[in-house]
PDB file of C-alpha atoms in Angstrom:
ATOM      1  CA  UNK Q   1     -35.967  11.456 -60.260  1.00  0.00           C
ATOM      2  CA  UNK Q   2     -37.360  14.464 -58.455  1.00  0.00           C
ATOM      3  CA  UNK Q   3     -36.001  14.169 -54.689  1.00  0.00           C
ATOM      4  CA  UNK Q   4     -37.107  16.999 -54.016  1.00  0.00           C
ATOM      5  CA  UNK Q   5     -39.220  15.615 -50.872  1.00  0.00           C
ATOM      6  CA  UNK Q   6     -36.495  13.825 -49.037  1.00  0.00           C
ATOM      7  CA  UNK Q   7     -35.375  16.501 -46.383  1.00  0.00           C
ATOM      8  CA  UNK Q   8     -38.669  17.464 -46.114  1.00  0.00           C
ATOM      9  CA  UNK Q   9     -39.667  14.049 -44.978  1.00  0.00           C
ATOM     10  CA  UNK Q  10     -36.085  13.422 -42.941  1.00  0.00           C
ATOM     11  CA  UNK Q  11     -36.916  16.923 -40.307  1.00  0.00           C
ATOM     12  CA  UNK Q  12     -39.965  15.404 -40.160  1.00  0.00           C
ATOM     13  CA  UNK Q  13     -38.382  11.989 -38.919  1.00  0.00           C
ATOM     14  CA  UNK Q  14     -35.543  13.282 -37.026  1.00  0.00           C
ATOM     15  CA  UNK Q  15     -38.428  15.214 -34.907  1.00  0.00           C
ATOM     16  CA  UNK Q  16     -41.032  12.767 -34.377  1.00  0.00           C
ATOM     17  CA  UNK Q  17     -37.498  10.515 -33.255  1.00  0.00           C
ATOM     18  CA  UNK Q  18     -35.602  13.202 -30.841  1.00  0.00           C
ATOM     19  CA  UNK Q  19     -39.233  13.771 -29.365  1.00  0.00           C
ATOM     20  CA  UNK Q  20     -39.983   9.633 -28.846  1.00  0.00           C
ATOM     21  CA  UNK Q  21     -36.901   9.451 -27.087  1.00  0.00           C
ATOM     22  CA  UNK Q  22     -37.800  11.131 -24.837  1.00  0.00           C
ATOM     23  CA  UNK Q  23     -40.344   9.188 -23.566  1.00  0.00           C
ATOM     24  CA  UNK Q  24     -38.226   5.802 -24.435  1.00  0.00           C
ATOM     25  CA  UNK Q  25     -35.333   6.649 -22.669  1.00  0.00           C
ATOM     26  CA  UNK Q  26     -37.148   6.829 -19.185  1.00  0.00           C
ATOM     27  CA  UNK Q  27     -38.657   3.102 -20.071  1.00  0.00           C
ATOM     28  CA  UNK Q  28     -35.491   2.121 -21.189  1.00  0.00           C
ATOM     29  CA  UNK Q  29     -33.566   3.229 -17.670  1.00  0.00           C
ATOM     30  CA  UNK Q  30     -36.101   2.118 -15.898  1.00  0.00           C
ATOM     31  CA  UNK Q  31     -35.664  -1.109 -17.298  1.00  0.00           C
ATOM     32  CA  UNK Q  32     -31.807  -1.637 -16.878  1.00  0.00           C
ATOM     33  CA  UNK Q  33     -31.421  -0.505 -13.688  1.00  0.00           C
ATOM     34  CA  UNK Q  34     -34.955  -1.950 -11.783  1.00  0.00           C
ATOM     35  CA  UNK Q  35     -35.741  -4.687 -14.319  1.00  0.00           C
ATOM     36  CA  UNK Q  36     -39.188  -3.802 -14.328  1.00  0.00           C
ATOM     37  CA  UNK Q  37     -41.207  -3.203 -17.420  1.00  0.00           C
ATOM     38  CA  UNK Q  38     -43.179  -0.469 -17.287  1.00  0.00           C
ATOM     39  CA  UNK Q  39     -46.518  -0.685 -18.783  1.00  0.00           C
ATOM     40  CA  UNK Q  40     -47.356   2.600 -17.869  1.00  0.00           C
ATOM     41  CA  UNK Q  41     -44.994   4.557 -19.041  1.00  0.00           C
ATOM     42  CA  UNK Q  42     -47.542   5.920 -20.881  1.00  0.00           C
ATOM     43  CA  UNK Q  43     -50.213   7.637 -19.089  1.00  0.00           C
ATOM     44  CA  UNK Q  44     -47.305   9.593 -17.399  1.00  0.00           C
ATOM     45  CA  UNK Q  45     -47.099  10.582 -20.887  1.00  0.00           C
ATOM     46  CA  UNK Q  46     -50.099  11.392 -20.944  1.00  0.00           C
ATOM     47  CA  UNK Q  47     -50.314  12.698 -17.893  1.00  0.00           C
ATOM     48  CA  UNK Q  48     -47.717  14.902 -18.503  1.00  0.00           C
ATOM     49  CA  UNK Q  49     -49.947  16.291 -21.937  1.00  0.00           C
ATOM     50  CA  UNK Q  50     -53.181  17.348 -19.460  1.00  0.00           C
ATOM     51  CA  UNK Q  51     -51.009  19.042 -17.309  1.00  0.00           C
ATOM     52  CA  UNK Q  52     -49.391  20.857 -19.548  1.00  0.00           C
ATOM     53  CA  UNK Q  53     -53.093  21.411 -21.407  1.00  0.00           C
ATOM     54  CA  UNK Q  54     -54.619  22.734 -17.491  1.00  0.00           C
ATOM     55  CA  UNK Q  55     -51.009  24.937 -16.839  1.00  0.00           C
ATOM     56  CA  UNK Q  56     -50.962  26.468 -20.268  1.00  0.00           C
ATOM     57  CA  UNK Q  57     -54.909  28.034 -19.057  1.00  0.00           C
ATOM     58  CA  UNK Q  58     -53.464  28.735 -15.756  1.00  0.00           C
ATOM     59  CA  UNK Q  59     -50.635  30.581 -16.585  1.00  0.00           C
ATOM     60  CA  UNK Q  60     -51.025  32.062 -19.897  1.00  0.00           C
ATOM     61  CA  UNK Q  61     -49.426  30.869 -23.915  1.00  0.00           C
ATOM     62  CA  UNK Q  62     -47.031  32.962 -23.507  1.00  0.00           C
ATOM     63  CA  UNK Q  63     -43.643  32.704 -23.915  1.00  0.00           C
ATOM     64  CA  UNK Q  64     -42.692  32.576 -20.086  1.00  0.00           C
ATOM     65  CA  UNK Q  65     -45.840  30.851 -19.399  1.00  0.00           C
ATOM     66  CA  UNK Q  66     -45.683  27.866 -21.306  1.00  0.00           C
ATOM     67  CA  UNK Q  67     -41.962  27.406 -20.141  1.00  0.00           C
ATOM     68  CA  UNK Q  68     -43.348  27.423 -16.734  1.00  0.00           C
ATOM     69  CA  UNK Q  69     -45.783  25.264 -17.398  1.00  0.00           C
ATOM     70  CA  UNK Q  70     -43.990  22.758 -18.846  1.00  0.00           C
ATOM     71  CA  UNK Q  71     -41.468  23.016 -15.780  1.00  0.00           C
ATOM     72  CA  UNK Q  72     -44.123  22.517 -14.012  1.00  0.00           C
ATOM     73  CA  UNK Q  73     -45.932  19.774 -15.365  1.00  0.00           C
ATOM     74  CA  UNK Q  74     -42.542  17.839 -15.725  1.00  0.00           C
ATOM     75  CA  UNK Q  75     -41.602  18.007 -12.131  1.00  0.00           C
ATOM     76  CA  UNK Q  76     -45.561  17.052 -11.218  1.00  0.00           C
ATOM     77  CA  UNK Q  77     -44.905  13.994 -13.229  1.00  0.00           C
ATOM     78  CA  UNK Q  78     -41.819  13.702 -11.599  1.00  0.00           C
ATOM     79  CA  UNK Q  79     -43.167  13.263  -8.477  1.00  0.00           C
ATOM     80  CA  UNK Q  80     -45.944  11.064  -9.301  1.00  0.00           C
ATOM     81  CA  UNK Q  81     -43.368   8.224 -10.588  1.00  0.00           C
ATOM     82  CA  UNK Q  82     -41.187   8.900  -7.452  1.00  0.00           C
ATOM     83  CA  UNK Q  83     -44.680   7.558  -5.286  1.00  0.00           C
ATOM     84  CA  UNK Q  84     -45.654   5.237  -6.915  1.00  0.00           C
ATOM     85  CA  UNK Q  85     -42.015   3.449  -6.841  1.00  0.00           C
ATOM     86  CA  UNK Q  86     -41.869   4.114  -3.571  1.00  0.00           C
ATOM     87  CA  UNK Q  87     -46.091   2.531  -2.697  1.00  0.00           C
ATOM     88  CA  UNK Q  88     -46.580   0.466  -5.161  1.00  0.00           C
ATOM     89  CA  UNK Q  89     -43.659  -0.602  -8.116  1.00  0.00           C
ATOM     90  CA  UNK Q  90     -41.087  -1.248  -5.048  1.00  0.00           C
ATOM     91  CA  UNK Q  91     -43.380  -4.508  -3.987  1.00  0.00           C
ATOM     92  CA  UNK Q  92     -42.352  -5.723  -7.730  1.00  0.00           C
ATOM     93  CA  UNK Q  93     -38.673  -6.378  -7.989  1.00  0.00           C
ATOM     94  CA  UNK Q  94     -37.982  -9.901  -8.611  1.00  0.00           C
ATOM     95  CA  UNK Q  95     -40.981 -10.965  -9.674  1.00  0.00           C
ATOM     96  CA  UNK Q  96     -41.559 -12.628 -13.207  1.00  0.00           C
ATOM     97  CA  UNK Q  97     -41.732 -10.138 -15.464  1.00  0.00           C
ATOM     98  CA  UNK Q  98     -46.016 -11.234 -16.397  1.00  0.00           C
ATOM     99  CA  UNK Q  99     -47.033 -10.174 -13.409  1.00  0.00           C
ATOM    100  CA  UNK Q 100     -45.114  -7.118 -14.236  1.00  0.00           C
ATOM    101  CA  UNK Q 101     -46.716  -6.404 -16.708  1.00  0.00           C
ATOM    102  CA  UNK Q 102     -49.936  -7.060 -15.083  1.00  0.00           C
ATOM    103  CA  UNK Q 103     -49.552  -4.733 -12.156  1.00  0.00           C
ATOM    104  CA  UNK Q 104     -48.359  -2.332 -14.567  1.00  0.00           C
ATOM    105  CA  UNK Q 105     -51.222  -2.724 -16.866  1.00  0.00           C
ATOM    106  CA  UNK Q 106     -53.389  -2.144 -13.201  1.00  0.00           C
ATOM    107  CA  UNK Q 107     -51.937   0.844 -13.204  1.00  0.00           C
ATOM    108  CA  UNK Q 108     -52.989   2.242 -16.795  1.00  0.00           C
ATOM    109  CA  UNK Q 109     -56.528   1.232 -15.885  1.00  0.00           C
ATOM    110  CA  UNK Q 110     -55.943   3.024 -12.392  1.00  0.00           C
ATOM    111  CA  UNK Q 111     -54.914   6.327 -14.051  1.00  0.00           C
ATOM    112  CA  UNK Q 112     -56.913   6.682 -16.943  1.00  0.00           C
ATOM    113  CA  UNK Q 113     -60.416   7.213 -14.447  1.00  0.00           C
ATOM    114  CA  UNK Q 114     -57.941   9.365 -12.835  1.00  0.00           C
ATOM    115  CA  UNK Q 115     -57.685  11.652 -15.448  1.00  0.00           C
ATOM    116  CA  UNK Q 116     -61.585  11.064 -16.902  1.00  0.00           C
ATOM    117  CA  UNK Q 117     -62.669  11.940 -13.390  1.00  0.00           C
ATOM    118  CA  UNK Q 118     -60.195  15.351 -13.448  1.00  0.00           C
ATOM    119  CA  UNK Q 119     -60.519  16.185 -17.230  1.00  0.00           C
ATOM    120  CA  UNK Q 120     -63.603  14.811 -19.002  1.00  0.00           C
ATOM    121  CA  UNK Q 121     -63.617  12.819 -21.830  1.00  0.00           C
ATOM    122  CA  UNK Q 122     -63.136  15.675 -24.064  1.00  0.00           C
ATOM    123  CA  UNK Q 123     -60.600  16.615 -26.363  1.00  0.00           C
ATOM    124  CA  UNK Q 124     -58.351  19.330 -24.331  1.00  0.00           C
ATOM    125  CA  UNK Q 125     -56.777  22.078 -26.975  1.00  0.00           C
ATOM    126  CA  UNK Q 126     -52.993  23.030 -26.950  1.00  0.00           C
ATOM    127  CA  UNK Q 127     -51.683  26.407 -28.496  1.00  0.00           C
ATOM    128  CA  UNK Q 128     -48.094  26.468 -29.090  1.00  0.00           C
ATOM    129  CA  UNK Q 129     -46.327  29.974 -28.000  1.00  0.00           C
ATOM    130  CA  UNK Q 130     -46.617  32.753 -30.225  1.00  0.00           C
ATOM    131  CA  UNK Q 131     -42.234  32.979 -30.070  1.00  0.00           C
ATOM    132  CA  UNK Q 132     -42.788  29.326 -31.814  1.00  0.00           C
ATOM    133  CA  UNK Q 133     -45.583  29.834 -34.613  1.00  0.00           C
ATOM    134  CA  UNK Q 134     -43.506  31.267 -36.595  1.00  0.00           C
ATOM    135  CA  UNK Q 135     -41.307  28.378 -39.320  1.00  0.00           C
ATOM    136  CA  UNK Q 136     -37.895  28.850 -41.963  1.00  0.00           C
ATOM    137  CA  UNK Q 137     -36.522  27.295 -44.891  1.00  0.00           C
ATOM    138  CA  UNK Q 138     -33.298  24.136 -44.259  1.00  0.00           C
ATOM    139  CA  UNK Q 139     -32.234  22.604 -46.906  1.00  0.00           C
ATOM    140  CA  UNK Q 140     -35.151  22.751 -49.140  1.00  0.00           C
ATOM    141  CA  UNK Q 141     -37.109  22.315 -45.926  1.00  0.00           C
ATOM    142  CA  UNK Q 142     -39.433  23.283 -43.711  1.00  0.00           C
ATOM    143  CA  UNK Q 143     -38.624  23.569 -40.362  1.00  0.00           C
ATOM    144  CA  UNK Q 144     -41.340  24.608 -37.628  1.00  0.00           C
ATOM    145  CA  UNK Q 145     -39.815  26.603 -34.708  1.00  0.00           C
ATOM    146  CA  UNK Q 146     -41.425  24.613 -32.555  1.00  0.00           C
ATOM    147  CA  UNK Q 147     -40.278  21.076 -33.975  1.00  0.00           C
ATOM    148  CA  UNK Q 148     -37.142  22.862 -33.216  1.00  0.00           C
ATOM    149  CA  UNK Q 149     -37.499  23.179 -29.976  1.00  0.00           C
ATOM    150  CA  UNK Q 150     -38.536  19.507 -29.882  1.00  0.00           C
ATOM    151  CA  UNK Q 151     -34.731  18.469 -31.862  1.00  0.00           C
ATOM    152  CA  UNK Q 152     -33.393  20.339 -29.792  1.00  0.00           C
ATOM    153  CA  UNK Q 153     -34.321  19.130 -26.662  1.00  0.00           C
ATOM    154  CA  UNK Q 154     -34.113  15.374 -27.737  1.00  0.00           C
ATOM    155  CA  UNK Q 155     -30.404  15.941 -28.292  1.00  0.00           C
ATOM    156  CA  UNK Q 156     -30.358  17.867 -24.877  1.00  0.00           C
ATOM    157  CA  UNK Q 157     -32.017  14.949 -23.239  1.00  0.00           C
ATOM    158  CA  UNK Q 158     -29.156  12.451 -25.250  1.00  0.00           C
ATOM    159  CA  UNK Q 159     -26.114  14.580 -23.807  1.00  0.00           C
ATOM    160  CA  UNK Q 160     -27.631  15.094 -20.724  1.00  0.00           C
ATOM    161  CA  UNK Q 161     -27.971  11.131 -20.229  1.00  0.00           C
ATOM    162  CA  UNK Q 162     -24.741  10.724 -21.054  1.00  0.00           C
ATOM    163  CA  UNK Q 163     -23.243  12.957 -18.817  1.00  0.00           C
ATOM    164  CA  UNK Q 164     -25.294  11.525 -15.912  1.00  0.00           C
ATOM    165  CA  UNK Q 165     -24.411   7.861 -16.639  1.00  0.00           C
ATOM    166  CA  UNK Q 166     -20.457   8.034 -17.079  1.00  0.00           C
ATOM    167  CA  UNK Q 167     -19.020  11.857 -16.177  1.00  0.00           C
ATOM    168  CA  UNK Q 168     -20.873  11.797 -12.374  1.00  0.00           C
ATOM    169  CA  UNK Q 169     -20.726  10.045  -9.471  1.00  0.00           C
ATOM    170  CA  UNK Q 170     -24.199   9.318  -9.165  1.00  0.00           C
ATOM    171  CA  UNK Q 171     -24.196   7.612 -12.240  1.00  0.00           C
ATOM    172  CA  UNK Q 172     -21.584   5.331 -11.401  1.00  0.00           C
ATOM    173  CA  UNK Q 173     -24.231   4.641  -8.759  1.00  0.00           C
ATOM    174  CA  UNK Q 174     -26.726   4.266 -11.321  1.00  0.00           C
ATOM    175  CA  UNK Q 175     -24.775   1.829 -13.334  1.00  0.00           C
ATOM    176  CA  UNK Q 176     -23.766  -0.177 -11.067  1.00  0.00           C
ATOM    177  CA  UNK Q 177     -27.120  -0.700  -9.712  1.00  0.00           C
ATOM    178  CA  UNK Q 178     -27.699  -2.019 -13.073  1.00  0.00           C
ATOM    179  CA  UNK Q 179     -25.546  -4.620 -12.917  1.00  0.00           C
ATOM    180  CA  UNK Q 180     -25.190  -5.827  -9.269  1.00  0.00           C
ATOM    181  CA  UNK Q 181     -27.882  -4.611  -6.789  1.00  0.00           C
ATOM    182  CA  UNK Q 182     -26.227  -6.870  -3.455  1.00  0.00           C
ATOM    183  CA  UNK Q 183     -22.553  -5.518  -3.966  1.00  0.00           C
ATOM    184  CA  UNK Q 184     -23.868  -2.703  -4.503  1.00  0.00           C
ATOM    185  CA  UNK Q 185     -26.169  -3.039  -0.554  1.00  0.00           C
ATOM    186  CA  UNK Q 186     -22.228  -4.737   1.069  1.00  0.00           C
ATOM    187  CA  UNK Q 187     -20.715  -1.740   0.408  1.00  0.00           C
ATOM    188  CA  UNK Q 188     -23.183   0.400   2.032  1.00  0.00           C
ATOM    189  CA  UNK Q 189     -24.849   1.989  -0.266  1.00  0.00           C
ATOM    190  CA  UNK Q 190     -29.399   2.884  -0.314  1.00  0.00           C
ATOM    191  CA  UNK Q 191     -30.398   1.273  -3.233  1.00  0.00           C
ATOM    192  CA  UNK Q 192     -33.469   1.728  -2.514  1.00  0.00           C
ATOM    193  CA  UNK Q 193     -33.227   5.814  -3.340  1.00  0.00           C
ATOM    194  CA  UNK Q 194     -30.879   5.178  -6.296  1.00  0.00           C
ATOM    195  CA  UNK Q 195     -34.169   3.205  -7.838  1.00  0.00           C
ATOM    196  CA  UNK Q 196     -36.610   5.655  -6.787  1.00  0.00           C
ATOM    197  CA  UNK Q 197     -34.327   8.657  -8.196  1.00  0.00           C
ATOM    198  CA  UNK Q 198     -34.000   6.176 -11.315  1.00  0.00           C
ATOM    199  CA  UNK Q 199     -38.573   5.734 -11.650  1.00  0.00           C
ATOM    200  CA  UNK Q 200     -38.733   9.787 -10.865  1.00  0.00           C
ATOM    201  CA  UNK Q 201     -36.451  10.524 -13.295  1.00  0.00           C
ATOM    202  CA  UNK Q 202     -37.639   7.893 -15.759  1.00  0.00           C
ATOM    203  CA  UNK Q 203     -40.943   9.817 -14.793  1.00  0.00           C
ATOM    204  CA  UNK Q 204     -40.076  13.327 -15.656  1.00  0.00           C
ATOM    205  CA  UNK Q 205     -38.840  12.195 -18.719  1.00  0.00           C
ATOM    206  CA  UNK Q 206     -42.166  11.224 -19.529  1.00  0.00           C
ATOM    207  CA  UNK Q 207     -43.708  13.861 -18.322  1.00  0.00           C
ATOM    208  CA  UNK Q 208     -41.531  16.093 -20.492  1.00  0.00           C
ATOM    209  CA  UNK Q 209     -42.674  14.420 -23.330  1.00  0.00           C
ATOM    210  CA  UNK Q 210     -46.110  14.172 -23.150  1.00  0.00           C
ATOM    211  CA  UNK Q 211     -46.023  18.094 -21.725  1.00  0.00           C
ATOM    212  CA  UNK Q 212     -43.527  19.030 -25.143  1.00  0.00           C
ATOM    213  CA  UNK Q 213     -45.811  17.478 -27.420  1.00  0.00           C
ATOM    214  CA  UNK Q 214     -49.359  18.058 -26.372  1.00  0.00           C
ATOM    215  CA  UNK Q 215     -49.206  20.889 -29.003  1.00  0.00           C
ATOM    216  CA  UNK Q 216     -48.995  18.750 -31.601  1.00  0.00           C
ATOM    217  CA  UNK Q 217     -51.308  14.929 -30.984  1.00  0.00           C
ATOM    218  CA  UNK Q 218     -54.780  14.645 -29.424  1.00  0.00           C
ATOM    219  CA  UNK Q 219     -54.728  14.803 -25.716  1.00  0.00           C
ATOM    220  CA  UNK Q 220     -57.760  12.885 -24.914  1.00  0.00           C
ATOM    221  CA  UNK Q 221     -58.142   9.965 -22.335  1.00  0.00           C
ATOM    222  CA  UNK Q 222     -56.335   7.021 -23.841  1.00  0.00           C
ATOM    223  CA  UNK Q 223     -53.979   8.473 -25.717  1.00  0.00           C
ATOM    224  CA  UNK Q 224     -51.124   6.278 -22.927  1.00  0.00           C
ATOM    225  CA  UNK Q 225     -52.555   3.353 -25.247  1.00  0.00           C
ATOM    226  CA  UNK Q 226     -50.904   4.434 -28.829  1.00  0.00           C
ATOM    227  CA  UNK Q 227     -47.641   5.653 -26.808  1.00  0.00           C
ATOM    228  CA  UNK Q 228     -47.041   2.453 -25.258  1.00  0.00           C
ATOM    229  CA  UNK Q 229     -47.100   0.391 -28.376  1.00  0.00           C
ATOM    230  CA  UNK Q 230     -45.099   2.659 -30.323  1.00  0.00           C
ATOM    231  CA  UNK Q 231     -42.832   3.466 -27.092  1.00  0.00           C
ATOM    232  CA  UNK Q 232     -41.854  -0.869 -27.111  1.00  0.00           C
ATOM    233  CA  UNK Q 233     -41.647  -0.708 -30.945  1.00  0.00           C
ATOM    234  CA  UNK Q 234     -38.499   1.107 -30.437  1.00  0.00           C
ATOM    235  CA  UNK Q 235     -36.853  -0.343 -27.309  1.00  0.00           C
ATOM    236  CA  UNK Q 236     -37.100  -3.468 -29.035  1.00  0.00           C
ATOM    237  CA  UNK Q 237     -35.268  -2.574 -31.882  1.00  0.00           C
ATOM    238  CA  UNK Q 238     -32.897  -0.902 -30.280  1.00  0.00           C
ATOM    239  CA  UNK Q 239     -32.510  -3.249 -26.979  1.00  0.00           C
ATOM    240  CA  UNK Q 240     -34.451  -2.504 -24.743  1.00  0.00           C
ATOM    241  CA  UNK Q 241     -32.452  -1.316 -21.132  1.00  0.00           C
ATOM    242  CA  UNK Q 242     -29.962   0.281 -23.276  1.00  0.00           C
ATOM    243  CA  UNK Q 243     -30.029   4.229 -23.741  1.00  0.00           C
ATOM    244  CA  UNK Q 244     -27.525   3.776 -27.215  1.00  0.00           C
ATOM    245  CA  UNK Q 245     -29.902   1.607 -28.633  1.00  0.00           C
ATOM    246  CA  UNK Q 246     -33.091   3.441 -27.386  1.00  0.00           C
ATOM    247  CA  UNK Q 247     -31.809   6.079 -29.750  1.00  0.00           C
ATOM    248  CA  UNK Q 248     -31.324   4.000 -32.492  1.00  0.00           C
ATOM    249  CA  UNK Q 249     -34.223   2.437 -32.719  1.00  0.00           C
ATOM    250  CA  UNK Q 250     -36.336   6.409 -32.777  1.00  0.00           C
ATOM    251  CA  UNK Q 251     -33.755   7.770 -35.300  1.00  0.00           C
ATOM    252  CA  UNK Q 252     -34.921   3.856 -37.289  1.00  0.00           C
ATOM    253  CA  UNK Q 253     -39.452   3.942 -36.381  1.00  0.00           C
ATOM    254  CA  UNK Q 254     -38.683   7.600 -36.888  1.00  0.00           C
ATOM    255  CA  UNK Q 255     -37.232   7.781 -40.492  1.00  0.00           C
ATOM    256  CA  UNK Q 256     -39.360   4.846 -41.252  1.00  0.00           C
ATOM    257  CA  UNK Q 257     -42.681   6.182 -40.190  1.00  0.00           C
ATOM    258  CA  UNK Q 258     -41.374   9.460 -42.133  1.00  0.00           C
ATOM    259  CA  UNK Q 259     -40.928   8.238 -45.563  1.00  0.00           C
ATOM    260  CA  UNK Q 260     -43.780   5.072 -45.876  1.00  0.00           C
ATOM    261  CA  UNK Q 261     -46.187   8.055 -44.224  1.00  0.00           C
ATOM    262  CA  UNK Q 262     -45.147  10.060 -47.448  1.00  0.00           C
ATOM    263  CA  UNK Q 263     -45.721   6.861 -49.983  1.00  0.00           C
ATOM    264  CA  UNK Q 264     -47.865   4.541 -47.914  1.00  0.00           C
ATOM    265  CA  UNK Q 265     -49.664   6.001 -45.200  1.00  0.00           C
ATOM    266  CA  UNK Q 266     -51.644   3.245 -45.012  1.00  0.00           C
ATOM    267  CA  UNK Q 267     -48.827   1.019 -44.419  1.00  0.00           C
ATOM    268  CA  UNK Q 268     -47.387   3.199 -41.567  1.00  0.00           C
ATOM    269  CA  UNK Q 269     -47.566   1.284 -38.594  1.00  0.00           C
ATOM    270  CA  UNK Q 270     -47.236  -1.882 -39.858  1.00  0.00           C
ATOM    271  CA  UNK Q 271     -44.105  -0.951 -41.598  1.00  0.00           C
ATOM    272  CA  UNK Q 272     -42.710  -0.372 -38.066  1.00  0.00           C
ATOM    273  CA  UNK Q 273     -43.576  -3.309 -36.611  1.00  0.00           C
ATOM    274  CA  UNK Q 274     -42.281  -5.073 -39.320  1.00  0.00           C
ATOM    275  CA  UNK Q 275     -39.090  -4.154 -38.064  1.00  0.00           C
ATOM    276  CA  UNK Q 276     -39.232  -5.262 -35.089  1.00  0.00           C
ATOM    277  CA  UNK Q 277     -40.629  -8.623 -36.320  1.00  0.00           C
ATOM    278  CA  UNK Q 278     -37.091  -8.730 -38.522  1.00  0.00           C
ATOM    279  CA  UNK Q 279     -35.283  -7.531 -35.037  1.00  0.00           C
ATOM    280  CA  UNK Q 280     -36.789 -10.019 -32.671  1.00  0.00           C
ATOM    281  CA  UNK Q 281     -35.903 -12.542 -35.280  1.00  0.00           C
ATOM    282  CA  UNK Q 282     -32.348 -12.066 -35.957  1.00  0.00           C
ATOM    283  CA  UNK Q 283     -31.334 -10.367 -32.967  1.00  0.00           C
ATOM    284  CA  UNK Q 284     -33.666 -10.701 -30.328  1.00  0.00           C
ATOM    285  CA  UNK Q 285     -31.637  -8.643 -27.463  1.00  0.00           C
ATOM    286  CA  UNK Q 286     -32.123  -5.428 -30.142  1.00  0.00           C
ATOM    287  CA  UNK Q 287     -29.765  -3.879 -32.277  1.00  0.00           C
ATOM    288  CA  UNK Q 288     -27.217  -2.545 -29.073  1.00  0.00           C
ATOM    289  CA  UNK Q 289     -28.317  -5.315 -26.359  1.00  0.00           C
ATOM    290  CA  UNK Q 290     -29.417  -4.262 -22.726  1.00  0.00           C
ATOM    291  CA  UNK Q 291     -26.869  -3.293 -20.736  1.00  0.00           C
ATOM    292  CA  UNK Q 292     -27.767  -0.063 -19.331  1.00  0.00           C
ATOM    293  CA  UNK Q 293     -25.690   2.828 -20.776  1.00  0.00           C
TER     294      UNK Q 293
END
């Protein structure tokens, strides 16, 4: 049996998984700490992609220009996320999940109209930096330099979030806020700023992922609806609120999607959705539960 396709599909699946983890980790982090089902997380991903497209044209497509555009776009989305949390999302604390979904879905509609007003309805094109346009062979698979960057960023985010949550004072406060917010208030800690910071971090990760994906996908209004479906599949499989579960869910999704596309491309979304249904049936809390970390 010819198995020469396996390395290429594994590399493709890993690239998809690590890129999606960057976005899904923000969604899972927000839910784990704040208990908010943020349906507008895909809109923040879209904003990152559109901002990168505009900034790349302004700053140039060279390596330095692209890195600067990537950083500015991600930080800008993080700032937008902080503003949304302070003025709007904070009103959702303690509300039931249905109200959260309806409220955040209204944000999806508002942000979608804002994107159309600023950028129009035409597709935005983003070129990869020349320094990342090449490729090389790895274990029989062709891996582009840009895909290697995506994998590297994904693993960096994994290690960075683990270090933040388990090796820093801020991480201790975040985990405490996810488990007993009232006790943290009694100890005199400013839980409101912790929540704002967590939401801003989640928004930053969504913007970073959207900006990184901009050269690989169609940057058009409506891309937020596509990505949010994928994100919910990932966090449901792994366990909503668990970063370790989000990583596992991303890997399951990426590898399953990659191999299904190779054999039965028309069934790719059906297969990963079926995995979500099976997970919900056998383990409703997801593979690794829902506790943060």
